[in-house]
PDB file of C-alpha atoms and ligand atoms in Angstrom:
ATOM      1  CA  UNK G   1     -14.238 -32.397  -9.235  1.00  0.00           C
ATOM      2  CA  UNK G   2     -11.007 -31.634  -7.333  1.00  0.00           C
ATOM      3  CA  UNK G   3     -10.017 -34.617  -5.257  1.00  0.00           C
ATOM      4  CA  UNK G   4      -7.885 -33.118  -2.496  1.00  0.00           C
ATOM      5  CA  UNK G   5      -9.141 -29.927  -0.833  1.00  0.00           C
ATOM      6  CA  UNK G   6      -8.754 -28.293   2.616  1.00  0.00           C
ATOM      7  CA  UNK G   7     -10.825 -29.464   5.593  1.00  0.00           C
ATOM      8  CA  UNK G   8     -14.045 -27.507   6.055  1.00  0.00           C
ATOM      9  CA  UNK G   9     -13.600 -25.200   9.070  1.00  0.00           C
ATOM     10  CA  UNK G  10     -17.375 -25.124   9.586  1.00  0.00           C
ATOM     11  CA  UNK G  11     -17.181 -28.831  10.382  1.00  0.00           C
ATOM     12  CA  UNK G  12     -13.703 -29.237  11.832  1.00  0.00           C
ATOM     13  CA  UNK G  13     -12.550 -26.335  14.063  1.00  0.00           C
ATOM     14  CA  UNK G  14      -9.363 -24.729  12.762  1.00  0.00           C
ATOM     15  CA  UNK G  15      -7.373 -25.652  15.853  1.00  0.00           C
ATOM     16  CA  UNK G  16      -8.027 -29.366  15.366  1.00  0.00           C
ATOM     17  CA  UNK G  17      -5.985 -31.766  13.303  1.00  0.00           C
ATOM     18  CA  UNK G  18      -2.380 -32.007  12.186  1.00  0.00           C
ATOM     19  CA  UNK G  19      -0.993 -28.773  10.753  1.00  0.00           C
ATOM     20  CA  UNK G  20      -0.571 -29.211   7.029  1.00  0.00           C
ATOM     21  CA  UNK G  21      -0.631 -26.108   4.826  1.00  0.00           C
ATOM     22  CA  UNK G  22      -4.200 -24.792   4.794  1.00  0.00           C
ATOM     23  CA  UNK G  23      -5.368 -28.147   6.223  1.00  0.00           C
ATOM     24  CA  UNK G  24      -4.838 -29.829   2.888  1.00  0.00           C
ATOM     25  CA  UNK G  25      -4.400 -33.602   2.961  1.00  0.00           C
ATOM     26  CA  UNK G  26      -0.889 -34.870   3.544  1.00  0.00           C
ATOM     27  CA  UNK G  27       0.231 -37.129   0.680  1.00  0.00           C
ATOM     28  CA  UNK G  28       3.540 -38.871   0.151  1.00  0.00           C
ATOM     29  CA  UNK G  29       3.352 -38.591  -3.645  1.00  0.00           C
ATOM     30  CA  UNK G  30       2.083 -35.916  -6.051  1.00  0.00           C
ATOM     31  CA  UNK G  31      -0.898 -37.833  -7.462  1.00  0.00           C
ATOM     32  CA  UNK G  32      -4.285 -36.431  -8.517  1.00  0.00           C
ATOM     33  CA  UNK G  33      -3.265 -32.888  -7.632  1.00  0.00           C
ATOM     34  CA  UNK G  34      -2.629 -29.624  -9.497  1.00  0.00           C
ATOM     35  CA  UNK G  35      -0.174 -28.222  -6.961  1.00  0.00           C
ATOM     36  CA  UNK G  36       1.739 -29.389  -3.922  1.00  0.00           C
ATOM     37  CA  UNK G  37       3.200 -27.656  -0.915  1.00  0.00           C
ATOM     38  CA  UNK G  38       6.738 -28.809  -0.236  1.00  0.00           C
ATOM     39  CA  UNK G  39       8.653 -27.574   2.809  1.00  0.00           C
ATOM     40  CA  UNK G  40      12.405 -27.056   2.438  1.00  0.00           C
ATOM     41  CA  UNK G  41      13.726 -26.490   5.970  1.00  0.00           C
ATOM     42  CA  UNK G  42      17.307 -25.713   4.956  1.00  0.00           C
ATOM     43  CA  UNK G  43      18.945 -22.642   6.503  1.00  0.00           C
ATOM     44  CA  UNK G  44      22.693 -23.116   6.601  1.00  0.00           C
ATOM     45  CA  UNK G  45      23.050 -21.123   3.382  1.00  0.00           C
ATOM     46  CA  UNK G  46      22.354 -18.058   5.545  1.00  0.00           C
ATOM     47  CA  UNK G  47      25.086 -15.468   6.078  1.00  0.00           C
ATOM     48  CA  UNK G  48      23.702 -13.826   9.229  1.00  0.00           C
ATOM     49  CA  UNK G  49      20.822 -15.234  11.281  1.00  0.00           C
ATOM     50  CA  UNK G  50      19.759 -18.852  11.044  1.00  0.00           C
ATOM     51  CA  UNK G  51      16.375 -20.368  11.892  1.00  0.00           C
ATOM     52  CA  UNK G  52      14.516 -20.471   8.578  1.00  0.00           C
ATOM     53  CA  UNK G  53      14.563 -24.266   8.967  1.00  0.00           C
ATOM     54  CA  UNK G  54      11.509 -23.667  11.138  1.00  0.00           C
ATOM     55  CA  UNK G  55       9.832 -21.530   8.461  1.00  0.00           C
ATOM     56  CA  UNK G  56       7.677 -24.242   6.851  1.00  0.00           C
ATOM     57  CA  UNK G  57       6.342 -25.340  10.240  1.00  0.00           C
ATOM     58  CA  UNK G  58       5.522 -21.735  11.252  1.00  0.00           C
ATOM     59  CA  UNK G  59       3.781 -21.019   7.948  1.00  0.00           C
ATOM     60  CA  UNK G  60       1.733 -24.224   8.176  1.00  0.00           C
ATOM     61  CA  UNK G  61       0.687 -23.365  11.748  1.00  0.00           C
ATOM     62  CA  UNK G  62      -0.899 -20.048  10.822  1.00  0.00           C
ATOM     63  CA  UNK G  63      -2.142 -21.182   7.402  1.00  0.00           C
ATOM     64  CA  UNK G  64      -5.112 -22.862   9.110  1.00  0.00           C
ATOM     65  CA  UNK G  65      -6.668 -19.388   9.047  1.00  0.00           C
ATOM     66  CA  UNK G  66      -6.909 -19.357   5.245  1.00  0.00           C
ATOM     67  CA  UNK G  67     -10.342 -19.826   3.717  1.00  0.00           C
ATOM     68  CA  UNK G  68     -11.155 -21.332   0.312  1.00  0.00           C
ATOM     69  CA  UNK G  69     -12.862 -18.286  -1.286  1.00  0.00           C
ATOM     70  CA  UNK G  70     -10.498 -15.503  -2.393  1.00  0.00           C
ATOM     71  CA  UNK G  71     -12.556 -12.302  -2.565  1.00  0.00           C
ATOM     72  CA  UNK G  72      -9.746 -10.202  -4.060  1.00  0.00           C
ATOM     73  CA  UNK G  73      -9.752 -12.461  -7.129  1.00  0.00           C
ATOM     74  CA  UNK G  74     -13.413 -13.531  -6.846  1.00  0.00           C
ATOM     75  CA  UNK G  75     -12.668 -17.234  -7.060  1.00  0.00           C
ATOM     76  CA  UNK G  76     -13.552 -20.375  -5.136  1.00  0.00           C
ATOM     77  CA  UNK G  77      -9.966 -21.573  -5.230  1.00  0.00           C
ATOM     78  CA  UNK G  78     -10.663 -25.264  -4.668  1.00  0.00           C
ATOM     79  CA  UNK G  79     -13.448 -25.480  -7.222  1.00  0.00           C
ATOM     80  CA  UNK G  80     -10.607 -25.378  -9.729  1.00  0.00           C
ATOM     81  CA  UNK G  81      -7.757 -27.058  -7.911  1.00  0.00           C
ATOM     82  CA  UNK G  82      -6.733 -30.191  -6.139  1.00  0.00           C
ATOM     83  CA  UNK G  83      -3.771 -29.751  -3.824  1.00  0.00           C
ATOM     84  CA  UNK G  84      -1.818 -31.557  -1.151  1.00  0.00           C
ATOM     85  CA  UNK G  85       0.945 -30.984   1.358  1.00  0.00           C
ATOM     86  CA  UNK G  86       3.861 -33.276   0.587  1.00  0.00           C
ATOM     87  CA  UNK G  87       5.668 -32.547   3.829  1.00  0.00           C
ATOM     88  CA  UNK G  88       9.322 -31.531   3.886  1.00  0.00           C
ATOM     89  CA  UNK G  89      12.403 -32.405   1.864  1.00  0.00           C
ATOM     90  CA  UNK G  90      14.902 -34.296   4.057  1.00  0.00           C
ATOM     91  CA  UNK G  91      17.662 -31.706   3.712  1.00  0.00           C
ATOM     92  CA  UNK G  92      21.071 -32.122   5.355  1.00  0.00           C
ATOM     93  CA  UNK G  93      21.939 -29.167   7.610  1.00  0.00           C
ATOM     94  CA  UNK G  94      25.352 -27.739   6.802  1.00  0.00           C
ATOM     95  CA  UNK G  95      25.685 -29.657   3.524  1.00  0.00           C
ATOM     96  CA  UNK G  96      24.312 -27.408   0.821  1.00  0.00           C
ATOM     97  CA  UNK G  97      25.246 -29.408  -2.267  1.00  0.00           C
ATOM     98  CA  UNK G  98      23.790 -32.648  -0.889  1.00  0.00           C
ATOM     99  CA  UNK G  99      20.685 -30.691   0.120  1.00  0.00           C
ATOM    100  CA  UNK G 100      20.470 -29.244  -3.402  1.00  0.00           C
ATOM    101  CA  UNK G 101      20.561 -32.785  -4.786  1.00  0.00           C
ATOM    102  CA  UNK G 102      17.691 -33.826  -2.537  1.00  0.00           C
ATOM    103  CA  UNK G 103      15.622 -30.711  -3.307  1.00  0.00           C
ATOM    104  CA  UNK G 104      16.096 -31.291  -7.037  1.00  0.00           C
ATOM    105  CA  UNK G 105      14.997 -34.920  -6.742  1.00  0.00           C
ATOM    106  CA  UNK G 106      11.889 -33.934  -4.781  1.00  0.00           C
ATOM    107  CA  UNK G 107      10.945 -31.163  -7.232  1.00  0.00           C
ATOM    108  CA  UNK G 108      11.632 -33.409 -10.240  1.00  0.00           C
ATOM    109  CA  UNK G 109       9.131 -35.894  -8.868  1.00  0.00           C
ATOM    110  CA  UNK G 110       6.526 -33.144  -8.652  1.00  0.00           C
ATOM    111  CA  UNK G 111       7.233 -31.764 -12.122  1.00  0.00           C
ATOM    112  CA  UNK G 112       7.296 -35.245 -13.687  1.00  0.00           C
ATOM    113  CA  UNK G 113       3.717 -35.681 -12.430  1.00  0.00           C
ATOM    114  CA  UNK G 114       2.722 -32.446 -14.215  1.00  0.00           C
ATOM    115  CA  UNK G 115       2.143 -30.733 -10.878  1.00  0.00           C
ATOM    116  CA  UNK G 116       3.043 -27.152  -9.879  1.00  0.00           C
ATOM    117  CA  UNK G 117       5.492 -26.992  -6.941  1.00  0.00           C
ATOM    118  CA  UNK G 118       4.923 -24.397  -4.212  1.00  0.00           C
ATOM    119  CA  UNK G 119       7.990 -24.483  -1.970  1.00  0.00           C
ATOM    120  CA  UNK G 120       8.213 -23.036   1.537  1.00  0.00           C
ATOM    121  CA  UNK G 121      11.755 -22.225   2.685  1.00  0.00           C
ATOM    122  CA  UNK G 122      14.194 -22.322   4.166  1.00  0.00           C
ATOM    123  CA  UNK G 123      16.686 -19.635   3.257  1.00  0.00           C
ATOM    124  CA  UNK G 124      16.963 -18.241  -0.270  1.00  0.00           C
ATOM    125  CA  UNK G 125      19.787 -20.586  -1.258  1.00  0.00           C
ATOM    126  CA  UNK G 126      17.172 -23.316  -1.877  1.00  0.00           C
ATOM    127  CA  UNK G 127      15.833 -21.492  -4.924  1.00  0.00           C
ATOM    128  CA  UNK G 128      18.891 -22.455  -6.995  1.00  0.00           C
ATOM    129  CA  UNK G 129      18.034 -26.157  -6.661  1.00  0.00           C
ATOM    130  CA  UNK G 130      14.393 -25.381  -7.373  1.00  0.00           C
ATOM    131  CA  UNK G 131      15.369 -23.461 -10.525  1.00  0.00           C
ATOM    132  CA  UNK G 132      17.605 -26.316 -11.709  1.00  0.00           C
ATOM    133  CA  UNK G 133      14.671 -28.726 -11.618  1.00  0.00           C
ATOM    134  CA  UNK G 134      12.263 -26.273 -13.253  1.00  0.00           C
ATOM    135  CA  UNK G 135      14.749 -25.371 -16.015  1.00  0.00           C
ATOM    136  CA  UNK G 136      15.323 -29.066 -16.775  1.00  0.00           C
ATOM    137  CA  UNK G 137      11.613 -29.391 -17.492  1.00  0.00           C
ATOM    138  CA  UNK G 138      10.581 -26.056 -19.046  1.00  0.00           C
ATOM    139  CA  UNK G 139      13.882 -24.562 -20.132  1.00  0.00           C
ATOM    140  CA  UNK G 140      15.229 -21.581 -18.213  1.00  0.00           C
ATOM    141  CA  UNK G 141      12.194 -19.731 -16.795  1.00  0.00           C
ATOM    142  CA  UNK G 142      11.738 -15.994 -16.304  1.00  0.00           C
ATOM    143  CA  UNK G 143      12.326 -15.114 -12.683  1.00  0.00           C
ATOM    144  CA  UNK G 144      10.030 -12.686 -10.900  1.00  0.00           C
ATOM    145  CA  UNK G 145      11.813 -12.108  -7.599  1.00  0.00           C
ATOM    146  CA  UNK G 146      10.287 -10.077  -4.788  1.00  0.00           C
ATOM    147  CA  UNK G 147      13.110  -9.364  -2.381  1.00  0.00           C
ATOM    148  CA  UNK G 148      14.975  -6.534  -0.700  1.00  0.00           C
ATOM    149  CA  UNK G 149      18.274  -7.932  -2.024  1.00  0.00           C
ATOM    150  CA  UNK G 150      19.122  -9.141  -5.519  1.00  0.00           C
ATOM    151  CA  UNK G 151      21.136 -12.106  -4.138  1.00  0.00           C
ATOM    152  CA  UNK G 152      23.588 -11.893  -7.022  1.00  0.00           C
ATOM    153  CA  UNK G 153      26.790 -11.568  -5.035  1.00  0.00           C
ATOM    154  CA  UNK G 154      29.621 -13.845  -6.156  1.00  0.00           C
ATOM    155  CA  UNK G 155      30.584 -15.439  -2.869  1.00  0.00           C
ATOM    156  CA  UNK G 156      30.530 -15.229   0.913  1.00  0.00           C
ATOM    157  CA  UNK G 157      33.449 -16.518   3.012  1.00  0.00           C
ATOM    158  CA  UNK G 158      34.911 -17.958  -0.180  1.00  0.00           C
ATOM    159  CA  UNK G 159      31.767 -20.064  -0.748  1.00  0.00           C
ATOM    160  CA  UNK G 160      29.791 -20.007  -3.986  1.00  0.00           C
ATOM    161  CA  UNK G 161      26.540 -21.443  -2.628  1.00  0.00           C
ATOM    162  CA  UNK G 162      24.850 -19.225  -0.023  1.00  0.00           C
ATOM    163  CA  UNK G 163      21.555 -17.370   0.280  1.00  0.00           C
ATOM    164  CA  UNK G 164      23.260 -14.256  -1.111  1.00  0.00           C
ATOM    165  CA  UNK G 165      24.437 -15.867  -4.364  1.00  0.00           C
ATOM    166  CA  UNK G 166      21.706 -18.055  -5.949  1.00  0.00           C
ATOM    167  CA  UNK G 167      20.709 -15.698  -8.746  1.00  0.00           C
ATOM    168  CA  UNK G 168      24.269 -15.234  -9.981  1.00  0.00           C
ATOM    169  CA  UNK G 169      24.787 -19.023  -9.953  1.00  0.00           C
ATOM    170  CA  UNK G 170      21.454 -19.439 -11.782  1.00  0.00           C
ATOM    171  CA  UNK G 171      22.677 -17.245 -14.659  1.00  0.00           C
ATOM    172  CA  UNK G 172      26.046 -19.015 -14.787  1.00  0.00           C
ATOM    173  CA  UNK G 173      24.300 -22.403 -14.899  1.00  0.00           C
ATOM    174  CA  UNK G 174      21.785 -21.258 -17.506  1.00  0.00           C
ATOM    175  CA  UNK G 175      18.801 -22.214 -15.314  1.00  0.00           C
ATOM    176  CA  UNK G 176      17.152 -18.798 -15.552  1.00  0.00           C
ATOM    177  CA  UNK G 177      16.469 -16.415 -18.452  1.00  0.00           C
ATOM    178  CA  UNK G 178      17.771 -13.172 -16.923  1.00  0.00           C
ATOM    179  CA  UNK G 179      16.875 -11.081 -19.972  1.00  0.00           C
ATOM    180  CA  UNK G 180      13.181 -11.675 -19.289  1.00  0.00           C
ATOM    181  CA  UNK G 181      13.481 -11.665 -15.506  1.00  0.00           C
ATOM    182  CA  UNK G 182      12.873  -8.920 -12.985  1.00  0.00           C
ATOM    183  CA  UNK G 183      13.959  -8.348  -9.401  1.00  0.00           C
ATOM    184  CA  UNK G 184      11.668  -6.061  -7.399  1.00  0.00           C
ATOM    185  CA  UNK G 185      12.119  -4.247  -4.088  1.00  0.00           C
ATOM    186  CA  UNK G 186      15.875  -3.814  -3.704  1.00  0.00           C
ATOM    187  CA  UNK G 187      16.845  -1.381  -0.962  1.00  0.00           C
ATOM    188  CA  UNK G 188      19.121  -0.874   1.997  1.00  0.00           C
ATOM    189  CA  UNK G 189      22.840  -0.456   2.354  1.00  0.00           C
ATOM    190  CA  UNK G 190      25.127  -2.355  -0.027  1.00  0.00           C
ATOM    191  CA  UNK G 191      28.733  -3.491  -0.080  1.00  0.00           C
ATOM    192  CA  UNK G 192      29.516  -1.299  -3.073  1.00  0.00           C
ATOM    193  CA  UNK G 193      28.016   0.991  -5.708  1.00  0.00           C
ATOM    194  CA  UNK G 194      28.529  -1.883  -8.127  1.00  0.00           C
ATOM    195  CA  UNK G 195      26.202  -4.395  -6.405  1.00  0.00           C
ATOM    196  CA  UNK G 196      22.979  -3.634  -8.288  1.00  0.00           C
ATOM    197  CA  UNK G 197      24.818  -2.774 -11.494  1.00  0.00           C
ATOM    198  CA  UNK G 198      26.284  -6.279 -11.431  1.00  0.00           C
ATOM    199  CA  UNK G 199      22.792  -7.765 -11.197  1.00  0.00           C
ATOM    200  CA  UNK G 200      21.890  -5.762 -14.308  1.00  0.00           C
ATOM    201  CA  UNK G 201      25.074  -6.829 -16.050  1.00  0.00           C
ATOM    202  CA  UNK G 202      23.995 -10.423 -15.479  1.00  0.00           C
ATOM    203  CA  UNK G 203      20.878  -9.516 -17.482  1.00  0.00           C
ATOM    204  CA  UNK G 204      18.280  -8.949 -14.754  1.00  0.00           C
ATOM    205  CA  UNK G 205      16.001  -5.953 -14.681  1.00  0.00           C
ATOM    206  CA  UNK G 206      16.205  -4.452 -11.203  1.00  0.00           C
ATOM    207  CA  UNK G 207      13.290  -2.382  -9.910  1.00  0.00           C
ATOM    208  CA  UNK G 208      14.450  -0.809  -6.657  1.00  0.00           C
ATOM    209  CA  UNK G 209      12.048   0.001  -3.837  1.00  0.00           C
ATOM    210  CA  UNK G 210      12.474   3.691  -4.676  1.00  0.00           C
ATOM    211  CA  UNK G 211      11.293   2.908  -8.215  1.00  0.00           C
ATOM    212  CA  UNK G 212       8.360   0.845  -6.903  1.00  0.00           C
ATOM    213  CA  UNK G 213       7.312   3.933  -4.905  1.00  0.00           C
ATOM    214  CA  UNK G 214       7.476   6.085  -8.040  1.00  0.00           C
ATOM    215  CA  UNK G 215       5.760   3.590 -10.334  1.00  0.00           C
ATOM    216  CA  UNK G 216       3.069   2.541  -7.869  1.00  0.00           C
ATOM    217  CA  UNK G 217       1.612  -0.949  -7.795  1.00  0.00           C
ATOM    218  CA  UNK G 218       0.051  -0.819 -11.268  1.00  0.00           C
ATOM    219  CA  UNK G 219       3.151   0.694 -12.834  1.00  0.00           C
ATOM    220  CA  UNK G 220       5.344  -1.942 -11.242  1.00  0.00           C
ATOM    221  CA  UNK G 221       3.024  -4.685 -12.503  1.00  0.00           C
ATOM    222  CA  UNK G 222       3.253  -3.278 -16.022  1.00  0.00           C
ATOM    223  CA  UNK G 223       7.045  -3.489 -15.873  1.00  0.00           C
ATOM    224  CA  UNK G 224       6.876  -7.117 -14.713  1.00  0.00           C
ATOM    225  CA  UNK G 225       4.278  -8.141 -17.297  1.00  0.00           C
ATOM    226  CA  UNK G 226       6.071  -6.568 -20.227  1.00  0.00           C
ATOM    227  CA  UNK G 227       9.296  -8.193 -19.075  1.00  0.00           C
ATOM    228  CA  UNK G 228       7.983 -11.784 -18.873  1.00  0.00           C
ATOM    229  CA  UNK G 229       5.288 -11.763 -21.559  1.00  0.00           C
ATOM    230  CA  UNK G 230       3.819 -15.239 -22.144  1.00  0.00           C
ATOM    231  CA  UNK G 231       6.963 -17.118 -21.142  1.00  0.00           C
ATOM    232  CA  UNK G 232       7.125 -19.625 -18.261  1.00  0.00           C
ATOM    233  CA  UNK G 233       7.545 -17.734 -15.001  1.00  0.00           C
ATOM    234  CA  UNK G 234       9.109 -18.714 -11.689  1.00  0.00           C
ATOM    235  CA  UNK G 235       8.004 -16.493  -8.796  1.00  0.00           C
ATOM    236  CA  UNK G 236      10.380 -16.336  -5.843  1.00  0.00           C
ATOM    237  CA  UNK G 237       9.083 -14.376  -2.879  1.00  0.00           C
ATOM    238  CA  UNK G 238      11.586 -13.539  -0.150  1.00  0.00           C
ATOM    239  CA  UNK G 239       9.577 -12.435   2.888  1.00  0.00           C
ATOM    240  CA  UNK G 240      12.175  -9.678   3.518  1.00  0.00           C
ATOM    241  CA  UNK G 241      10.566  -7.910   0.535  1.00  0.00           C
ATOM    242  CA  UNK G 242       7.940  -6.768   3.052  1.00  0.00           C
ATOM    243  CA  UNK G 243       8.896  -4.024   5.523  1.00  0.00           C
ATOM    244  CA  UNK G 244      10.206  -5.458   8.827  1.00  0.00           C
ATOM    245  CA  UNK G 245       7.500  -3.448  10.618  1.00  0.00           C
ATOM    246  CA  UNK G 246       5.109  -6.023   9.118  1.00  0.00           C
ATOM    247  CA  UNK G 247       7.468  -8.979   8.673  1.00  0.00           C
ATOM    248  CA  UNK G 248      10.269  -8.856  11.255  1.00  0.00           C
ATOM    249  CA  UNK G 249      10.815 -12.617  11.394  1.00  0.00           C
ATOM    250  CA  UNK G 250      13.487 -12.932   8.749  1.00  0.00           C
ATOM    251  CA  UNK G 251      17.234 -13.252   8.408  1.00  0.00           C
ATOM    252  CA  UNK G 252      18.382  -9.989   6.827  1.00  0.00           C
ATOM    253  CA  UNK G 253      15.636  -7.383   7.300  1.00  0.00           C
ATOM    254  CA  UNK G 254      15.753  -4.064   5.401  1.00  0.00           C
ATOM    255  CA  UNK G 255      13.668  -1.078   6.477  1.00  0.00           C
ATOM    256  CA  UNK G 256      11.710   1.031   3.994  1.00  0.00           C
ATOM    257  CA  UNK G 257       9.764  -1.733   2.265  1.00  0.00           C
ATOM    258  CA  UNK G 258       6.130  -2.211   1.268  1.00  0.00           C
ATOM    259  CA  UNK G 259       3.290  -3.032   3.631  1.00  0.00           C
ATOM    260  CA  UNK G 260       1.844  -6.531   3.565  1.00  0.00           C
ATOM    261  CA  UNK G 261      -1.211  -5.420   1.584  1.00  0.00           C
ATOM    262  CA  UNK G 262       0.985  -3.885  -1.123  1.00  0.00           C
ATOM    263  CA  UNK G 263       2.862  -7.168  -1.451  1.00  0.00           C
ATOM    264  CA  UNK G 264      -0.426  -9.068  -1.718  1.00  0.00           C
ATOM    265  CA  UNK G 265      -1.627  -6.659  -4.422  1.00  0.00           C
ATOM    266  CA  UNK G 266       1.556  -7.173  -6.431  1.00  0.00           C
ATOM    267  CA  UNK G 267       1.131 -10.954  -6.398  1.00  0.00           C
ATOM    268  CA  UNK G 268      -2.584 -10.693  -7.218  1.00  0.00           C
ATOM    269  CA  UNK G 269      -1.777  -8.403 -10.108  1.00  0.00           C
ATOM    270  CA  UNK G 270       0.193 -11.195 -11.774  1.00  0.00           C
ATOM    271  CA  UNK G 271      -2.979 -13.077 -12.711  1.00  0.00           C
ATOM    272  CA  UNK G 272      -2.737 -14.271 -16.284  1.00  0.00           C
ATOM    273  CA  UNK G 273       1.008 -14.827 -16.334  1.00  0.00           C
ATOM    274  CA  UNK G 274       2.251 -18.382 -16.942  1.00  0.00           C
ATOM    275  CA  UNK G 275       3.577 -19.366 -13.504  1.00  0.00           C
ATOM    276  CA  UNK G 276       5.199 -22.819 -13.542  1.00  0.00           C
ATOM    277  CA  UNK G 277       6.697 -22.843 -10.028  1.00  0.00           C
ATOM    278  CA  UNK G 278       7.036 -20.608  -6.993  1.00  0.00           C
ATOM    279  CA  UNK G 279       8.519 -20.356  -3.542  1.00  0.00           C
ATOM    280  CA  UNK G 280       8.228 -18.280  -0.371  1.00  0.00           C
ATOM    281  CA  UNK G 281      11.445 -18.132   1.626  1.00  0.00           C
ATOM    282  CA  UNK G 282      13.356 -16.653   4.585  1.00  0.00           C
ATOM    283  CA  UNK G 283      10.641 -16.888   7.267  1.00  0.00           C
ATOM    284  CA  UNK G 284      12.378 -17.149  10.629  1.00  0.00           C
ATOM    285  CA  UNK G 285       9.904 -17.711  13.469  1.00  0.00           C
ATOM    286  CA  UNK G 286      12.451 -17.156  16.282  1.00  0.00           C
ATOM    287  CA  UNK G 287      12.600 -13.470  15.247  1.00  0.00           C
ATOM    288  CA  UNK G 288       8.897 -13.128  14.480  1.00  0.00           C
ATOM    289  CA  UNK G 289       6.634 -10.612  16.178  1.00  0.00           C
ATOM    290  CA  UNK G 290       3.438 -11.113  18.177  1.00  0.00           C
ATOM    291  CA  UNK G 291       0.843 -13.215  16.444  1.00  0.00           C
ATOM    292  CA  UNK G 292       3.433 -14.802  14.134  1.00  0.00           C
ATOM    293  CA  UNK G 293       2.832 -11.858  11.840  1.00  0.00           C
ATOM    294  CA  UNK G 294       5.649 -12.760   9.420  1.00  0.00           C
ATOM    295  CA  UNK G 295       4.518 -16.353   9.040  1.00  0.00           C
ATOM    296  CA  UNK G 296       0.973 -15.079   8.548  1.00  0.00           C
ATOM    297  CA  UNK G 297       2.133 -12.783   5.746  1.00  0.00           C
ATOM    298  CA  UNK G 298       4.007 -15.691   4.138  1.00  0.00           C
ATOM    299  CA  UNK G 299       0.979 -17.998   4.374  1.00  0.00           C
ATOM    300  CA  UNK G 300      -1.157 -15.361   2.677  1.00  0.00           C
ATOM    301  CA  UNK G 301       1.417 -14.772  -0.065  1.00  0.00           C
ATOM    302  CA  UNK G 302       1.488 -18.543  -0.694  1.00  0.00           C
ATOM    303  CA  UNK G 303      -2.323 -18.500  -0.821  1.00  0.00           C
ATOM    304  CA  UNK G 304      -2.262 -15.747  -3.452  1.00  0.00           C
ATOM    305  CA  UNK G 305       0.262 -17.753  -5.475  1.00  0.00           C
ATOM    306  CA  UNK G 306      -1.985 -20.824  -5.291  1.00  0.00           C
ATOM    307  CA  UNK G 307      -4.902 -18.634  -6.363  1.00  0.00           C
ATOM    308  CA  UNK G 308      -2.942 -17.743  -9.521  1.00  0.00           C
ATOM    309  CA  UNK G 309      -2.852 -21.482 -10.356  1.00  0.00           C
ATOM    310  CA  UNK G 310      -6.608 -21.742  -9.717  1.00  0.00           C
ATOM    311  CA  UNK G 311      -7.255 -18.749 -11.991  1.00  0.00           C
ATOM    312  CA  UNK G 312      -5.171 -20.354 -14.746  1.00  0.00           C
ATOM    313  CA  UNK G 313      -7.106 -23.633 -14.389  1.00  0.00           C
ATOM    314  CA  UNK G 314     -10.405 -21.775 -14.432  1.00  0.00           C
ATOM    315  CA  UNK G 315      -9.464 -19.931 -17.595  1.00  0.00           C
ATOM    316  CA  UNK G 316      -8.186 -23.133 -19.202  1.00  0.00           C
ATOM    317  CA  UNK G 317     -11.320 -25.174 -18.480  1.00  0.00           C
ATOM    318  CA  UNK G 318     -13.584 -22.415 -19.925  1.00  0.00           C
ATOM    319  CA  UNK G 319     -16.138 -22.823 -17.146  1.00  0.00           C
TER     320      UNK G 319
HETATM  321 MN1   MN C 401      16.596 -13.208  -0.965  1.00  0.00          MN
END
């Protein structure tokens, strides 16, 4: 029987209590759980707007709306899972390498306990530290990146560590397997005609938003599945993957993206893959729309990612 589950909203009204993700218990160590939520409120890797340091808090606030049965996947998520909110990593604003060290330590602690980390950013620079920890445990994972940018630029302002460079650094450091990785949703203006070609030269498969439109959701899922196979997968979901009409609260929005429901369907369609870690990044509440619509989308994406872990547990326990 799962030990740590969300509060029952039929007994405790959703607006009561301290705002952990989905009203899960707050724990200070990853014990007796299958997954943990870990906030990473670091945003000084951003090249344009800042404010994603308040992303974890905003996502937790609206996540109280989430309910334990997922009808799209027909699963009682917490019949198969124990989960907790571990709070936030004590990052150091403005000091990216020290923050990376602290993120790695926090994620190592989770992985050493055999627990799946679900990180809430923070800007996309945090994913490099997350990947370092995951690669140290599983070997370089396949990356499935939902994003409007490939984040494989070499540097900004002469700096190698920013939210526009993590997936180039990850290849250089050998903490990702680019040849079985896929980046989905790229669109918008670029610095040069070479930008996306360089991502492909690093080894990534790039599926642009125009290609997603042509392939459709099922076709896109087939590309992702055939790319990763049965290998360990790291899912990184940048909220700017979703069209800014639905998710305006982000640092570098790009028009012409998918609706929220299409993004949810893409994550749901990954059931059966071997996800070992995931993150949802770039939520910036200061730029969010009415009803915290961006944070709400992010909370639901995180819920679908957690559901993938529940589905894997369910399959594994043959119940
Ligand atoms: Mn990104």
